[in-house]
PDB file of C-alpha atoms and ligand atoms in Angstrom:
ATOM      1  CA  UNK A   1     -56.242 -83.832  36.210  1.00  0.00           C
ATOM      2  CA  UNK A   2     -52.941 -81.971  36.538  1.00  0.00           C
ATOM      3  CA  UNK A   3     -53.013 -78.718  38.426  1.00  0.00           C
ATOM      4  CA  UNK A   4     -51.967 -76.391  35.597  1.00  0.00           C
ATOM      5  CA  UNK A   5     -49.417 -73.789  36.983  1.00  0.00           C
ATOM      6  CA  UNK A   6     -50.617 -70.461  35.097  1.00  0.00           C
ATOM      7  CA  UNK A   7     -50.301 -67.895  38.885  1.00  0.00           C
ATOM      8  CA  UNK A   8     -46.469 -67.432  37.902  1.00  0.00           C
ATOM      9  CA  UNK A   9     -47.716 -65.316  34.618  1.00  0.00           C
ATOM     10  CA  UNK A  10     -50.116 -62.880  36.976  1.00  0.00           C
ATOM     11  CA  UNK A  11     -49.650 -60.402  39.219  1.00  0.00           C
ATOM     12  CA  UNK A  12     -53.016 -59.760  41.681  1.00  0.00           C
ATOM     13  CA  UNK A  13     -54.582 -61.591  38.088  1.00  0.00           C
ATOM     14  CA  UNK A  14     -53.067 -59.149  35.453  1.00  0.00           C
ATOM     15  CA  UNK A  15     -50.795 -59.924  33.150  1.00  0.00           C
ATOM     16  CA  UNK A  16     -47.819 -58.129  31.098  1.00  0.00           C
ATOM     17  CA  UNK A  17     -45.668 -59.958  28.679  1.00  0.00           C
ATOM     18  CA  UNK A  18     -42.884 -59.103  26.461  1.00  0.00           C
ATOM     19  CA  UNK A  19     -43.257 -60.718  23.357  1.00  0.00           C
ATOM     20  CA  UNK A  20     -40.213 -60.961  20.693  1.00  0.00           C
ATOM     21  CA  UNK A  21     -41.212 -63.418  18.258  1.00  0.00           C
ATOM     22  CA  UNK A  22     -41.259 -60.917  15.557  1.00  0.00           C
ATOM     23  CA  UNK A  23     -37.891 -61.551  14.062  1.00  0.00           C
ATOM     24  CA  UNK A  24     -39.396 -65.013  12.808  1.00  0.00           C
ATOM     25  CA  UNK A  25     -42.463 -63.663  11.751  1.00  0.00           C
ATOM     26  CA  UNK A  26     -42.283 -60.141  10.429  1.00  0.00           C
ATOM     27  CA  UNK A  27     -38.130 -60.467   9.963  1.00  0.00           C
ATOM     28  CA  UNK A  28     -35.466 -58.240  11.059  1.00  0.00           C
ATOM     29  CA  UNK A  29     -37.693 -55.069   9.458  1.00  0.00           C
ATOM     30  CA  UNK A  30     -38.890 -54.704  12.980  1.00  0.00           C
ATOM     31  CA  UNK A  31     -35.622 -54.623  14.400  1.00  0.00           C
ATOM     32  CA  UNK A  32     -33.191 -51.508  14.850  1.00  0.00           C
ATOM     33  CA  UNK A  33     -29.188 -51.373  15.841  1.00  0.00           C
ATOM     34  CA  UNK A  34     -30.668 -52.308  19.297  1.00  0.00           C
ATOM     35  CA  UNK A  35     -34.035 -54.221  19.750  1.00  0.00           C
ATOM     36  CA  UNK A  36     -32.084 -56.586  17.282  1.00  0.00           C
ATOM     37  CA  UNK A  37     -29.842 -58.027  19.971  1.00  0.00           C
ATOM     38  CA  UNK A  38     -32.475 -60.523  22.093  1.00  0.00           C
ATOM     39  CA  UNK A  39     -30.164 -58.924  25.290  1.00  0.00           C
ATOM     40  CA  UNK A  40     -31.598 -55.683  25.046  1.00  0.00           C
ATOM     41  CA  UNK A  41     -35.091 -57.073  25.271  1.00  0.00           C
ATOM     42  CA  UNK A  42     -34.288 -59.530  27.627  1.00  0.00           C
ATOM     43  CA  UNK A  43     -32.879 -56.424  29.820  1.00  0.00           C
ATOM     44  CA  UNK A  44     -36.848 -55.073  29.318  1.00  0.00           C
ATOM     45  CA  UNK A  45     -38.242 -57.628  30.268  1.00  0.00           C
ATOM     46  CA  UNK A  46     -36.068 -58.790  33.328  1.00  0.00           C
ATOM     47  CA  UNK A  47     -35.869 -55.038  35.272  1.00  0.00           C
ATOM     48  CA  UNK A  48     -39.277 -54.324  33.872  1.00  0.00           C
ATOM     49  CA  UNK A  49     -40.212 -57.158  36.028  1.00  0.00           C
ATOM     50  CA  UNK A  50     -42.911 -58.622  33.124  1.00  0.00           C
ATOM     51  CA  UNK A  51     -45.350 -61.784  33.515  1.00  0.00           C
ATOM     52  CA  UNK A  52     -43.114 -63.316  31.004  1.00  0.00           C
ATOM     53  CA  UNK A  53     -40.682 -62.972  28.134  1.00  0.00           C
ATOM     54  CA  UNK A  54     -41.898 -64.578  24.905  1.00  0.00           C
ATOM     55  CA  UNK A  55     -39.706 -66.352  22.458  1.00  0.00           C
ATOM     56  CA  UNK A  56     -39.068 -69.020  19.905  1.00  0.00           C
ATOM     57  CA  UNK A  57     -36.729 -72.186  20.931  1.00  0.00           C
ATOM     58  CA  UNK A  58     -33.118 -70.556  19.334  1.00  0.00           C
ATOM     59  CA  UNK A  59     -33.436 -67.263  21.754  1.00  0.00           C
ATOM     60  CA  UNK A  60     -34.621 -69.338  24.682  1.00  0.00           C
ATOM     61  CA  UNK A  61     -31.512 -72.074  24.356  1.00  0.00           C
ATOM     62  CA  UNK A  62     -28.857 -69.288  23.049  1.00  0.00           C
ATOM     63  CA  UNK A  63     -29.845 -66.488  25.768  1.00  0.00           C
ATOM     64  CA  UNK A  64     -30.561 -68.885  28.675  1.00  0.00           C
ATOM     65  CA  UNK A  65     -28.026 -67.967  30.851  1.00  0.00           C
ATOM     66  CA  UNK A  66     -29.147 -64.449  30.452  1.00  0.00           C
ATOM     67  CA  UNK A  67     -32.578 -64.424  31.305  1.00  0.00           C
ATOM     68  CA  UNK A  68     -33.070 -67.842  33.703  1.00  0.00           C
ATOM     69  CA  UNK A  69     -34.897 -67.839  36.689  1.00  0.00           C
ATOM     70  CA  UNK A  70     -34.888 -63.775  36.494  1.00  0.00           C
ATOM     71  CA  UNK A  71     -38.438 -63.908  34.059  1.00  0.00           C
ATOM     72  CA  UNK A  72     -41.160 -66.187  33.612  1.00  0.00           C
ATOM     73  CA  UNK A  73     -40.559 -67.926  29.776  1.00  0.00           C
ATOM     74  CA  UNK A  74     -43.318 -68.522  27.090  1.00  0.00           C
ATOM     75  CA  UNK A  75     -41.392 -70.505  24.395  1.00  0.00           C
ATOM     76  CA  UNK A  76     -43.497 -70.663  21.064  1.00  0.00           C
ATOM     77  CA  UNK A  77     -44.103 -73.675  19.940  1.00  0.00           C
ATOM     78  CA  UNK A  78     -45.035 -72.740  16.208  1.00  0.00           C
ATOM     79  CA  UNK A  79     -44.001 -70.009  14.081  1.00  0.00           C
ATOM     80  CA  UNK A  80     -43.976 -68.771  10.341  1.00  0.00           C
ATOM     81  CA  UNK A  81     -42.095 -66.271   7.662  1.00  0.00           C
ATOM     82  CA  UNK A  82     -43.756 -63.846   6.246  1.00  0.00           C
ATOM     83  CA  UNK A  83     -42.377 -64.853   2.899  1.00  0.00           C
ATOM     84  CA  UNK A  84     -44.410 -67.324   1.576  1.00  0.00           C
ATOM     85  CA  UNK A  85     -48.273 -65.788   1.017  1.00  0.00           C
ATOM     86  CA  UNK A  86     -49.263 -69.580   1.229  1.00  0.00           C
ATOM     87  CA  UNK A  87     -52.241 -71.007   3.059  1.00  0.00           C
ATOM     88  CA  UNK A  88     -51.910 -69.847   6.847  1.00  0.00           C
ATOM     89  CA  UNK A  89     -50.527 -72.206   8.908  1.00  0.00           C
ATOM     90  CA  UNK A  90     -47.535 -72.107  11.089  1.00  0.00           C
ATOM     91  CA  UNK A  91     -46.336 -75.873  11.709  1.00  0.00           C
ATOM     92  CA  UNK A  92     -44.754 -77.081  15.845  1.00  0.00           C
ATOM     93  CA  UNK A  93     -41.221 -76.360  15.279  1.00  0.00           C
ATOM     94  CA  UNK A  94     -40.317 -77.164  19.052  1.00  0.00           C
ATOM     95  CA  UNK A  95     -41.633 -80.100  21.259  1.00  0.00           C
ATOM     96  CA  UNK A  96     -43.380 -79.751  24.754  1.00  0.00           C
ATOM     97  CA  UNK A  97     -40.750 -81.837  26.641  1.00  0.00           C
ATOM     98  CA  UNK A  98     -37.823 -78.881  24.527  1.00  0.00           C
ATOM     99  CA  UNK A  99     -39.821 -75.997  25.759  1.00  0.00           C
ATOM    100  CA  UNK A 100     -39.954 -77.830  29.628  1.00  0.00           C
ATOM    101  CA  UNK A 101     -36.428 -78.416  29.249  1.00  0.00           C
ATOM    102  CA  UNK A 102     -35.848 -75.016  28.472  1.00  0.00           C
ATOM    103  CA  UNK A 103     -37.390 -73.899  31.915  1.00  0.00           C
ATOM    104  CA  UNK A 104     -40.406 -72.407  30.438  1.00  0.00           C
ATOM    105  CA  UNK A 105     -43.186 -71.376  32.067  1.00  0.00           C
ATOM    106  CA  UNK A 106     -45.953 -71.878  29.479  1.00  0.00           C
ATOM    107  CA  UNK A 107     -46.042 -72.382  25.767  1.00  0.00           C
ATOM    108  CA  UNK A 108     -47.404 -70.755  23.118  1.00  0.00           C
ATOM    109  CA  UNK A 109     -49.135 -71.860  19.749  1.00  0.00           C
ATOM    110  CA  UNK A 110     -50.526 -69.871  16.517  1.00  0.00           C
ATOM    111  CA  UNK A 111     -53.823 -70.682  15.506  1.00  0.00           C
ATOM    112  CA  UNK A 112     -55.284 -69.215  12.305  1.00  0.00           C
ATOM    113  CA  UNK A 113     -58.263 -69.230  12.634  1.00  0.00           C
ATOM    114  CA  UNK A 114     -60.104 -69.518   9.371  1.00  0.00           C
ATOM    115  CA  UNK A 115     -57.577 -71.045   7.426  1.00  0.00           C
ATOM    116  CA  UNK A 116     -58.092 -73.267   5.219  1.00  0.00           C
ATOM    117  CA  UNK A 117     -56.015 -75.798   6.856  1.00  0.00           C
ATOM    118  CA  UNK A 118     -57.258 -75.194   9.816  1.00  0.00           C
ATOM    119  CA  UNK A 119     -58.231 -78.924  10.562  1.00  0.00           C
ATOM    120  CA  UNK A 120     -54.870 -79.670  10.851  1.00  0.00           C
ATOM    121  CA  UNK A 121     -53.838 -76.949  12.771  1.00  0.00           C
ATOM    122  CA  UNK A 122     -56.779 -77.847  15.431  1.00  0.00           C
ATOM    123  CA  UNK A 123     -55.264 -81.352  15.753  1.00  0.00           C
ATOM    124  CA  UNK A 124     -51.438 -79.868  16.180  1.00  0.00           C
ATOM    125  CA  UNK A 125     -52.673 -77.365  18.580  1.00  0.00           C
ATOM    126  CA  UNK A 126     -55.063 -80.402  20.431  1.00  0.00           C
ATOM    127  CA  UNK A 127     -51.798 -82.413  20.572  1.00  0.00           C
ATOM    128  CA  UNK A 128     -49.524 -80.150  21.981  1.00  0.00           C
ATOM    129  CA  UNK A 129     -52.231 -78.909  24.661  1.00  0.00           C
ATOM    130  CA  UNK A 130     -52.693 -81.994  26.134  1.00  0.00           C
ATOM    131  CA  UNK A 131     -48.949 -82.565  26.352  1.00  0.00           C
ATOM    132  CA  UNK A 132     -48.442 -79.741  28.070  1.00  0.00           C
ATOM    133  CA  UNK A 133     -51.130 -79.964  30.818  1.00  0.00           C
ATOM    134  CA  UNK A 134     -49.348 -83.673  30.939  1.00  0.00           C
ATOM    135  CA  UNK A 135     -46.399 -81.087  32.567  1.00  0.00           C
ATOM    136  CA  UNK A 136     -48.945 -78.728  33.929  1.00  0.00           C
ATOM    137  CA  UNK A 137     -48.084 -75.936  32.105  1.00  0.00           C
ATOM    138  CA  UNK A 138     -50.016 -73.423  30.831  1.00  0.00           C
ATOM    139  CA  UNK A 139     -51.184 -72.904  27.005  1.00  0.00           C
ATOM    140  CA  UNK A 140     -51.119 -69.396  25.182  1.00  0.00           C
ATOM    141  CA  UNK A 141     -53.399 -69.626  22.015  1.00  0.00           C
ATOM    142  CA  UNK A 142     -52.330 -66.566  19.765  1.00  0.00           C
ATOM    143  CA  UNK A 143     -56.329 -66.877  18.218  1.00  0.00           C
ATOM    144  CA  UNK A 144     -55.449 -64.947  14.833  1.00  0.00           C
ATOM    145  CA  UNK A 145     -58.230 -64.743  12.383  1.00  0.00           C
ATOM    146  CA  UNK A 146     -56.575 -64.888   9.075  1.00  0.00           C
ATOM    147  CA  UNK A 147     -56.880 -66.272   5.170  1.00  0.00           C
ATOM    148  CA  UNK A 148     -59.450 -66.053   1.830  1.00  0.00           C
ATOM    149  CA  UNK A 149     -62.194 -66.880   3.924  1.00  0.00           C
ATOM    150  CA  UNK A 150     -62.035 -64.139   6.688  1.00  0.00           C
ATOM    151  CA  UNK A 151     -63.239 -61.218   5.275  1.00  0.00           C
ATOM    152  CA  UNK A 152     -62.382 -58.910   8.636  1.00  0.00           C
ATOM    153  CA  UNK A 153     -59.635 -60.265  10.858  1.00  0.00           C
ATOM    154  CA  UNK A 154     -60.791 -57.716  13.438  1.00  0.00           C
ATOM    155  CA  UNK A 155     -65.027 -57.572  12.982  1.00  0.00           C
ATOM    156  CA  UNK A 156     -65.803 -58.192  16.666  1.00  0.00           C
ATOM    157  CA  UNK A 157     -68.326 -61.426  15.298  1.00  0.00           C
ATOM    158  CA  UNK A 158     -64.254 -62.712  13.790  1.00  0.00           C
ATOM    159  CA  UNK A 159     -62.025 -61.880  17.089  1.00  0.00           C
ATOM    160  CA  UNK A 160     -65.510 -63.456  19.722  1.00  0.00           C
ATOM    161  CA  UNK A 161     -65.637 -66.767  17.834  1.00  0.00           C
ATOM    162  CA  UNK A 162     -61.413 -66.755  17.727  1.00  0.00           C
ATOM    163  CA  UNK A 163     -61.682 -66.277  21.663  1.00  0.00           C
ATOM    164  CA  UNK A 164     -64.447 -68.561  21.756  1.00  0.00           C
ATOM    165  CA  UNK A 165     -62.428 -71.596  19.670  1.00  0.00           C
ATOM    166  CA  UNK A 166     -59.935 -70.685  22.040  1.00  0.00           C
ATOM    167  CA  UNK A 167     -61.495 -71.341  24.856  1.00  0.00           C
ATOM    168  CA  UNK A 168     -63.417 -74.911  23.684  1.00  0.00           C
ATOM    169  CA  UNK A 169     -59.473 -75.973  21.976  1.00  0.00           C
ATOM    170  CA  UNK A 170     -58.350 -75.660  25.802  1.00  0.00           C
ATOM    171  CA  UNK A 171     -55.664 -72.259  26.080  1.00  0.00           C
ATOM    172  CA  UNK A 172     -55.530 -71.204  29.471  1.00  0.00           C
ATOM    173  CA  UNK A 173     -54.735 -68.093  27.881  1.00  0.00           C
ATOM    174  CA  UNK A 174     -56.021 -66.415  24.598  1.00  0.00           C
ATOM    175  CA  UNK A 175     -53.832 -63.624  22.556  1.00  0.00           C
ATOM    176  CA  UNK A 176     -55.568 -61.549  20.393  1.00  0.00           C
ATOM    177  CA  UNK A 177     -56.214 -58.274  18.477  1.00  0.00           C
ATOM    178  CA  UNK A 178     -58.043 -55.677  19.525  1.00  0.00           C
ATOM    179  CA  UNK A 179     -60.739 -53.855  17.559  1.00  0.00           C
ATOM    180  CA  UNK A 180     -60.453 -49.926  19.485  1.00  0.00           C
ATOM    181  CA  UNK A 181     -64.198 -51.262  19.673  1.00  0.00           C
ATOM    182  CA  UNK A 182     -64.433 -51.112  23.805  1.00  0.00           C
ATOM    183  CA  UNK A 183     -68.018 -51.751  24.291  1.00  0.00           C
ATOM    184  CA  UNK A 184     -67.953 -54.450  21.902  1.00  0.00           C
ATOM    185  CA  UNK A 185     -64.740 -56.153  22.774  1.00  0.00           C
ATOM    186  CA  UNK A 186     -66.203 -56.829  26.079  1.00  0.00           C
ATOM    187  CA  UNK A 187     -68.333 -59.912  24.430  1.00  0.00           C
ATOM    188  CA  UNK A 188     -64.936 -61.187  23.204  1.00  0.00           C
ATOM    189  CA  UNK A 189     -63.566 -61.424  26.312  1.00  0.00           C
ATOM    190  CA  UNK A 190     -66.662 -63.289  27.684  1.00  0.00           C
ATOM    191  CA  UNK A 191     -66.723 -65.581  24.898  1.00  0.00           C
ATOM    192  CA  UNK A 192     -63.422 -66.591  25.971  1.00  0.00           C
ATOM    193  CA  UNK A 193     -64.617 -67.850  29.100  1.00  0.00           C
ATOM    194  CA  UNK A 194     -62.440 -68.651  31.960  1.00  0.00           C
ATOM    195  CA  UNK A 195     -59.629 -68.440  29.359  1.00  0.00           C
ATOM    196  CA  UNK A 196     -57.799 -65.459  29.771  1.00  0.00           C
ATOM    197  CA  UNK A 197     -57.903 -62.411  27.233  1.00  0.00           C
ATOM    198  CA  UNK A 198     -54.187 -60.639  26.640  1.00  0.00           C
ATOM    199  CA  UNK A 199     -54.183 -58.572  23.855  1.00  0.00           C
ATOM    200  CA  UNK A 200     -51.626 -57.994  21.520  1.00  0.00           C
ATOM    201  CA  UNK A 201     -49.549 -54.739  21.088  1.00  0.00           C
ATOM    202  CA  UNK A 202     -49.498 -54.162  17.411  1.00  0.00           C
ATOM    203  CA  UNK A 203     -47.546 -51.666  15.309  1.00  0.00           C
ATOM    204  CA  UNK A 204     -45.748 -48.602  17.213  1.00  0.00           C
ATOM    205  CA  UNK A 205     -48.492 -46.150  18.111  1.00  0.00           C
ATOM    206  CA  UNK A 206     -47.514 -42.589  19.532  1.00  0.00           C
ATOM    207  CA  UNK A 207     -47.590 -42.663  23.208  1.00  0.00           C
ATOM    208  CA  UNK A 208     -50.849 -41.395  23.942  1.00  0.00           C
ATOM    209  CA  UNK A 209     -52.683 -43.299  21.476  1.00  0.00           C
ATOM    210  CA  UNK A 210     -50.665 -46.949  22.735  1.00  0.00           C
ATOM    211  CA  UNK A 211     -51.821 -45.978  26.270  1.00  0.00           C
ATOM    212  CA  UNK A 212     -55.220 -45.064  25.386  1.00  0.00           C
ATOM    213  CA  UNK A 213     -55.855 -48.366  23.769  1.00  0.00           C
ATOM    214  CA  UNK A 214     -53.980 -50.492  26.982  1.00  0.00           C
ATOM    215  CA  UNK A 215     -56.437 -48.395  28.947  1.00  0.00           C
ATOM    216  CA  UNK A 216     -59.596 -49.664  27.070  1.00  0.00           C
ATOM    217  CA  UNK A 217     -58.701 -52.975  26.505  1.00  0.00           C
ATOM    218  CA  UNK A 218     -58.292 -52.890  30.565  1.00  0.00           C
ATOM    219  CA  UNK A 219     -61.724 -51.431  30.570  1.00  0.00           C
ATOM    220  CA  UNK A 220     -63.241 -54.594  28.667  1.00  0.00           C
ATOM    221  CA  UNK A 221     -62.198 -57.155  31.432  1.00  0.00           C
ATOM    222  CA  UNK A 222     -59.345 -58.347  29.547  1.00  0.00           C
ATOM    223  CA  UNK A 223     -56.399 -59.449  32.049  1.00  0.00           C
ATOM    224  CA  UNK A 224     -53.630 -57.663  30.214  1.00  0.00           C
ATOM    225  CA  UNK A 225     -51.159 -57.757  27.460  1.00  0.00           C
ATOM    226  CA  UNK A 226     -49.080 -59.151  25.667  1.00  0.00           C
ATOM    227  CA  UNK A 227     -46.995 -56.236  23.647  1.00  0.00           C
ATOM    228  CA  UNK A 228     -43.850 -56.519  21.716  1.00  0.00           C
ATOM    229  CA  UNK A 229     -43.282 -53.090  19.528  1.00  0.00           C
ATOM    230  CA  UNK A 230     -44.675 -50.720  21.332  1.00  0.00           C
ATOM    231  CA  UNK A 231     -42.445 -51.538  24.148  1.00  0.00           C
ATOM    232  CA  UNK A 232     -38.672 -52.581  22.412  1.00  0.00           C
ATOM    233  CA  UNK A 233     -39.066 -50.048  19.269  1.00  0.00           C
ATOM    234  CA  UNK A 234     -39.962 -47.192  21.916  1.00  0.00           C
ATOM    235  CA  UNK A 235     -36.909 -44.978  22.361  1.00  0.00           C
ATOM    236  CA  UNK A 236     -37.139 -45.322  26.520  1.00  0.00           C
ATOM    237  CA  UNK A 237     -38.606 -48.940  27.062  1.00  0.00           C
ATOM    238  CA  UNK A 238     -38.591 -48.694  30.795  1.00  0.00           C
ATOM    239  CA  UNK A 239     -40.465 -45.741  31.142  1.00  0.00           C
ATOM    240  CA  UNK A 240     -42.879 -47.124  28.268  1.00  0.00           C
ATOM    241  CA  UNK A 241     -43.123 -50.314  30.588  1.00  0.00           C
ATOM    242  CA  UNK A 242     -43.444 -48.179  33.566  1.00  0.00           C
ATOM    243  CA  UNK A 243     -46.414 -46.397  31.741  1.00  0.00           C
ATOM    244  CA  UNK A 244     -47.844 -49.513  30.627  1.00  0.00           C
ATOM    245  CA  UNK A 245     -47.731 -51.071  33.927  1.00  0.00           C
ATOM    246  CA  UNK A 246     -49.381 -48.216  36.232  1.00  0.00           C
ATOM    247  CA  UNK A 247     -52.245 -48.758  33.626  1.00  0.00           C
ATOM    248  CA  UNK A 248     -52.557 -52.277  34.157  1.00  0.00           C
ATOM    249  CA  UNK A 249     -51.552 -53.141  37.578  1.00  0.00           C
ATOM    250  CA  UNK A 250     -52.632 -49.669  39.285  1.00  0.00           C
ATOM    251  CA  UNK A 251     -55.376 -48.487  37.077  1.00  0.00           C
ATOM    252  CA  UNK A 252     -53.623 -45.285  36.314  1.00  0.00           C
ATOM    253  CA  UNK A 253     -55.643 -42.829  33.809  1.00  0.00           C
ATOM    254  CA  UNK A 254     -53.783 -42.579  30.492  1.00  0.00           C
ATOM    255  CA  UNK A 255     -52.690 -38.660  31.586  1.00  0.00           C
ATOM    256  CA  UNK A 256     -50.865 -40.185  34.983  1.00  0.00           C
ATOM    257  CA  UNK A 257     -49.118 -42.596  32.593  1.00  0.00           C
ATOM    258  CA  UNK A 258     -47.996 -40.325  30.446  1.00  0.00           C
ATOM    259  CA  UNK A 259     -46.214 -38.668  33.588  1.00  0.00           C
ATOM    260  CA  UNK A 260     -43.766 -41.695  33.287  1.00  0.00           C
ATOM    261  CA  UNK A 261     -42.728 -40.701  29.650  1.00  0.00           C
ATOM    262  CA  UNK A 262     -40.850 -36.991  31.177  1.00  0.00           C
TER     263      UNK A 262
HETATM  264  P1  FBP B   1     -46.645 -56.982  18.792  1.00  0.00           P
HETATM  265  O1  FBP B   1     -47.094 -56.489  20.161  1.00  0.00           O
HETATM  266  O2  FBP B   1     -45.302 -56.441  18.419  1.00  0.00           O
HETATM  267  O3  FBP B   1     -47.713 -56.728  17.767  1.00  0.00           O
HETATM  268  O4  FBP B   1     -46.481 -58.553  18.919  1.00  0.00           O
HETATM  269  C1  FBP B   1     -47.602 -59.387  19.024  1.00  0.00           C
HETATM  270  C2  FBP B   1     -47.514 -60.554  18.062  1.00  0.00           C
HETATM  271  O5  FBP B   1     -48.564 -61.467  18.321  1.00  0.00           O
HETATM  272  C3  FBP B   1     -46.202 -61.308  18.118  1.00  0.00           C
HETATM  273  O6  FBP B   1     -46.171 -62.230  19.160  1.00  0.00           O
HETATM  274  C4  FBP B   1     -46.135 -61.898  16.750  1.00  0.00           C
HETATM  275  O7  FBP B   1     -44.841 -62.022  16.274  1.00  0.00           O
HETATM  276  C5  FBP B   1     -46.826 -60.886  15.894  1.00  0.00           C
HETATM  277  O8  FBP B   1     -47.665 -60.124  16.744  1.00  0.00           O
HETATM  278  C6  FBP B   1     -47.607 -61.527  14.786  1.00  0.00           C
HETATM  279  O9  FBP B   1     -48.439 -60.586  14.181  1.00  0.00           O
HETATM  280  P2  FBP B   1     -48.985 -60.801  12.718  1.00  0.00           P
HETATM  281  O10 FBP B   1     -49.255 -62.258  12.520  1.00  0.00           O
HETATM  282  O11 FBP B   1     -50.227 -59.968  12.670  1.00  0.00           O
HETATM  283  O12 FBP B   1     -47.934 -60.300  11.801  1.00  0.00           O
END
């Protein structure tokens, strides 16, 4: 078996990483006169010194030059518009050997969990894993509970048995929601297994509340996040990644954090 190379996306087994898929998936809504040029979030994430920026194909091959060998790379594998309201499933739009040609680091794949086409998006997902622990890189499973027959995306029985898929489909590392349910979320991180839990950010939350939540979800034995609004919609990103990152990597309370924000 390959020796999959996942140390690059940890520091002393934590993990921060920029994600900026949203423009695919949400649309440009997201995006204001700066976050919307991929530079100014590629500045974030290269002199915020993150685990890895996270991005579909067209940024990664249009912005190479730009962010190269200065940040770890996730390239996304799979993606979807918000403007159909079909049947959740977001099909490979960018091979294993693209993404290794692109330098990246790992690659990461939507699963909707619960979908009705979920069979097929098992078998995509089983495809591209093995093909990428072919190149030994690492797999990110974004574990999303979602369609007509999930009746709570976020129920902590929904987001355990997401992890849990997660784990037994073969992600090195598992992206999910969290519930603000800390005692509980601690069984979906060890239903995950030796998979590794980083959560997702989520809508822009004022400060204290965004750091708060980091601070549980550090709390449940998750190893980190991976956070896109909170971090490029916030109106000083490197202090909000300085916050962020005495939280994670030094265990700072969310009060010391907030010293970063002055
Ligand atoms: P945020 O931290 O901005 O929430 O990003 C996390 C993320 O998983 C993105 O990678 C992705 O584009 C988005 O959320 C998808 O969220 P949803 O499917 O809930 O709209």
């Amino acid at each position: 078996m390959k020796k999959i190379k996942i140390e690059k996306l940890f520091t002393d087994k934590k993990t921060l990483m920029l994600a900026y898929d949203q423009g695919l998936e949400h649309g440009p809504i997201d995006f204001d006169a700066h976050n919307v040029d991929p530079d100014y979030v590629i500045y974030i994430a290269v002199h915020g010194k993150y685990n890895a920026f996270i991005c579909q194909k067209g940024i990664a091959e249009l912005y190479h030059e730009n962010y190269s060998r200065k940040v770890p790379l996730v390239v996304k594998l799979n993606g979807k518009s918000n403007i159909p309201r079909i049947f959740p499933i977001a099909k490979q739009l960018c091979s294993v050997k693209k993404a290794v040609d692109l330098g990246a680091d790992a690659v990461g794949y939507t699963v909707f969990v619960g979908s009705p086409l979920e069979p097929e998006i098992f078998k995509e997902f089983g495809k591209i894993q093995e093909e990428a622990h072919d190149y030994g890189l690492p797999v990110i499973a974004w574990m999303y509970p979602r369609g007509r027959f999930v009746t709570n995306e976020t129920s902590t029985s929904m987001l355990a048995y997401a992890a849990r898929i997660g784990l037994e489909l073969g992600a090195d590392m598992i992206k999910i929601k969290y519930n603000d349910e800390k005692e509980d979320f601690k069984w979906v991180v060890r239903c995950a297994g030796k998979s590794k839990i980083a959560v997702a950010g989520g809508t822009r939350l004022p400060d204290t509340d965004a750091l708060k939540k980091i601070k549980d979800v550090m709390e449940t034995g998750a190893a980190g996040m991976a956070i896109g609004r909170n971090i490029w919609q916030h109106k000083t990103p490197m202090k909000m990644t300085a916050a962020v990152k005495s939280i994670i990597f030094d265990d700072a309370s969310v009060e010391e954090a907030l010293e970063f924000l002055k």
